[in-house]
XYZ file of N, CA and C in Angstrom:
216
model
N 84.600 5.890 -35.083
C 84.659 6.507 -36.390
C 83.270 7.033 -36.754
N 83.322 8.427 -37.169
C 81.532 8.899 -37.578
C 81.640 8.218 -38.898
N 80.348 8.310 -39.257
C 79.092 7.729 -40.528
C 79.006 8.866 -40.865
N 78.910 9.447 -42.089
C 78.134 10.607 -42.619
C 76.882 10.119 -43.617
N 76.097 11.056 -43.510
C 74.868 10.668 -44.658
C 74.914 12.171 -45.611
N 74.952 11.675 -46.587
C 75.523 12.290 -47.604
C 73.814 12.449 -48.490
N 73.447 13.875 -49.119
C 72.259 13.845 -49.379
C 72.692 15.278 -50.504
N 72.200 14.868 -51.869
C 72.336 15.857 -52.981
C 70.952 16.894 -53.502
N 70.975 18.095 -53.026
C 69.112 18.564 -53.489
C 69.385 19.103 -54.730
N 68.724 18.407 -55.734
C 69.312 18.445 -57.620
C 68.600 19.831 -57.614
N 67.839 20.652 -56.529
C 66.848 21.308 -57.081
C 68.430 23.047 -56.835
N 68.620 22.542 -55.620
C 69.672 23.562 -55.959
C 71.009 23.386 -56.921
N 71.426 22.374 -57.141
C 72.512 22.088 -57.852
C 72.853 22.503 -59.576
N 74.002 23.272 -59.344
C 74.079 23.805 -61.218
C 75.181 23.060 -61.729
N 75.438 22.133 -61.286
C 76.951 21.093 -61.874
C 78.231 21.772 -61.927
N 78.517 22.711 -61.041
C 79.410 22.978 -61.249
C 80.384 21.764 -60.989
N 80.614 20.602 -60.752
C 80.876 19.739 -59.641
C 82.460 19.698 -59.552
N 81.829 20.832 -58.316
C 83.339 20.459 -57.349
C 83.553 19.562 -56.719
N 82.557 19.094 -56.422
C 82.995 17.781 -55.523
C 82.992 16.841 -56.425
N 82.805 16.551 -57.400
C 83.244 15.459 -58.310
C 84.492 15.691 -58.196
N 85.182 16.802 -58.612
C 86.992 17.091 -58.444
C 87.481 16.561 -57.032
N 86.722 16.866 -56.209
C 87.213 16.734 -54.605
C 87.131 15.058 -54.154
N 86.151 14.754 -54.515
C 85.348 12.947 -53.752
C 84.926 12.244 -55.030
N 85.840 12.230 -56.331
C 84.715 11.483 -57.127
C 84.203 9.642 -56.721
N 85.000 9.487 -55.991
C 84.605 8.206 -55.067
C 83.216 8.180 -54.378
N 82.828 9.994 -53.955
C 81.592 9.941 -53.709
C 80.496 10.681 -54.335
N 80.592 11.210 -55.420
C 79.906 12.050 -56.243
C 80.097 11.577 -57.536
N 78.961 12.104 -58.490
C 79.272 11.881 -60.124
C 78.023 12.798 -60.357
N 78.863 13.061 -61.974
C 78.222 13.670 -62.848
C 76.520 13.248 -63.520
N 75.655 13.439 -63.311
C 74.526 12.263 -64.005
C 74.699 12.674 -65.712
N 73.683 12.505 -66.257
C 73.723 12.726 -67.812
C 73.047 14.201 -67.736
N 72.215 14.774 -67.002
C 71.587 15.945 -66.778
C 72.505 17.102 -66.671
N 73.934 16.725 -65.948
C 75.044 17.359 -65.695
C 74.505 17.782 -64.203
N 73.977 17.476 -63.317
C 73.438 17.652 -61.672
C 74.343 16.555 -61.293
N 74.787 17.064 -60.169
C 75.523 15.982 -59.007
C 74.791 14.865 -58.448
N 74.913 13.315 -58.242
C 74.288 12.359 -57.323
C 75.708 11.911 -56.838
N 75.237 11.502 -55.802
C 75.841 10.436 -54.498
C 76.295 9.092 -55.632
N 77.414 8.805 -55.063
C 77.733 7.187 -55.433
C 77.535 6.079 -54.257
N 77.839 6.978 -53.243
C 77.545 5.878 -52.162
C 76.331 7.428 -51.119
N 75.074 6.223 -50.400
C 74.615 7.009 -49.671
C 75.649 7.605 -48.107
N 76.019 6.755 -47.767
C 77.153 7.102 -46.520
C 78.533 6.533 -46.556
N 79.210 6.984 -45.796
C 80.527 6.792 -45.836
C 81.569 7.952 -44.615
N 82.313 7.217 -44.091
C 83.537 7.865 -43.166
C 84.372 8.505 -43.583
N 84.387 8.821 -44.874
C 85.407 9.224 -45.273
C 84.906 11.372 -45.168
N 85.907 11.494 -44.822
C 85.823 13.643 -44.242
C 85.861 14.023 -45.364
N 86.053 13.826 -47.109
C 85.981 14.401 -48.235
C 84.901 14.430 -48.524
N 83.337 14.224 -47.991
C 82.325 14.477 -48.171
C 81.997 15.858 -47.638
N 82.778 16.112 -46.412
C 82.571 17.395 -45.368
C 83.253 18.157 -46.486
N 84.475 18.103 -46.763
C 84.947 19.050 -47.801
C 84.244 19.517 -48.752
N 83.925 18.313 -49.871
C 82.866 18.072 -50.849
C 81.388 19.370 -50.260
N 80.935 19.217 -49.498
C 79.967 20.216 -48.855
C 80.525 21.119 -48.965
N 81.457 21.482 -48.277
C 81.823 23.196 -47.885
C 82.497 23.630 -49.191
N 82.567 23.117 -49.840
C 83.376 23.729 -51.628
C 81.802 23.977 -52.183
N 80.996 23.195 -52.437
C 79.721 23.351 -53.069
C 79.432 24.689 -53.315
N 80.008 25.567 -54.664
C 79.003 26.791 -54.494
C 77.528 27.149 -54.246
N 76.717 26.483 -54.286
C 75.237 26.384 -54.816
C 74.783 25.970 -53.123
N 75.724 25.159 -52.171
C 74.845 24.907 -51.297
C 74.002 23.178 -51.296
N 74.703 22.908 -51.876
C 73.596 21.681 -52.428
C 73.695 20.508 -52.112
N 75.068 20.019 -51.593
C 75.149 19.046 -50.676
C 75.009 18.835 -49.167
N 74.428 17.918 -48.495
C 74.271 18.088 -46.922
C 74.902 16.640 -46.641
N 75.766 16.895 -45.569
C 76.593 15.810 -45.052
C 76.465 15.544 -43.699
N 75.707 14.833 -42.652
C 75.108 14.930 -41.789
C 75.233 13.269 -40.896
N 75.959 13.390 -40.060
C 76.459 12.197 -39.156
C 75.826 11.554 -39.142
N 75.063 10.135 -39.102
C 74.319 9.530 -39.569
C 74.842 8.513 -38.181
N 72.913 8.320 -38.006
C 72.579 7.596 -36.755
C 71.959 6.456 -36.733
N 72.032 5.590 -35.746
C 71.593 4.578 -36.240
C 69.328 4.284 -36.348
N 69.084 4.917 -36.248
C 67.806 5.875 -36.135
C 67.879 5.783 -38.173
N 68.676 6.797 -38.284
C 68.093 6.839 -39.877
C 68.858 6.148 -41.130
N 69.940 5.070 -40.158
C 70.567 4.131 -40.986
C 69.254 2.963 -41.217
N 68.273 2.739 -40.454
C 67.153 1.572 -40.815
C 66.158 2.429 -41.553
N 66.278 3.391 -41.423
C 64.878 4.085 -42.056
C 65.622 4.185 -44.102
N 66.978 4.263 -43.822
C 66.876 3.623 -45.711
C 67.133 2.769 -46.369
């Protein structure tokens, strides 16, 4: 089963949040109205979705190794 590492750059993000609609299991709204992570990783493929809906570009969902599972 892959790991994804799930990573939000607030600097591109305009809240539209689709992926709150799509994964709110893995996304939320902050008080700023910018998208954060609820969980840093997770198996679940609605993060890959969650990415590719993103108008803005702003989520990166990236298989996650065991290399940069100790490094957080």
């Amino acid at each position: 089963m892959t790991t994804y590492r799930i990573t939000v750059d607030r600097k591109l993000c305009s809240g539209f949040a689709s992926c709150v609609e799509l994964a709110p299991h893995l996304f939320r709204l902050e008080s700023d109205g910018l998208a954060a992570t609820v969980v840093a990783e997770t198996d679940d493929p609605a993060a890959i979705d969650a990415m590719s809906q993103c108008p803005m570009a702003a989520i990166d969902v990236a298989e996650a190794t065991a290399s940069n599972r100790e490094a957080a």
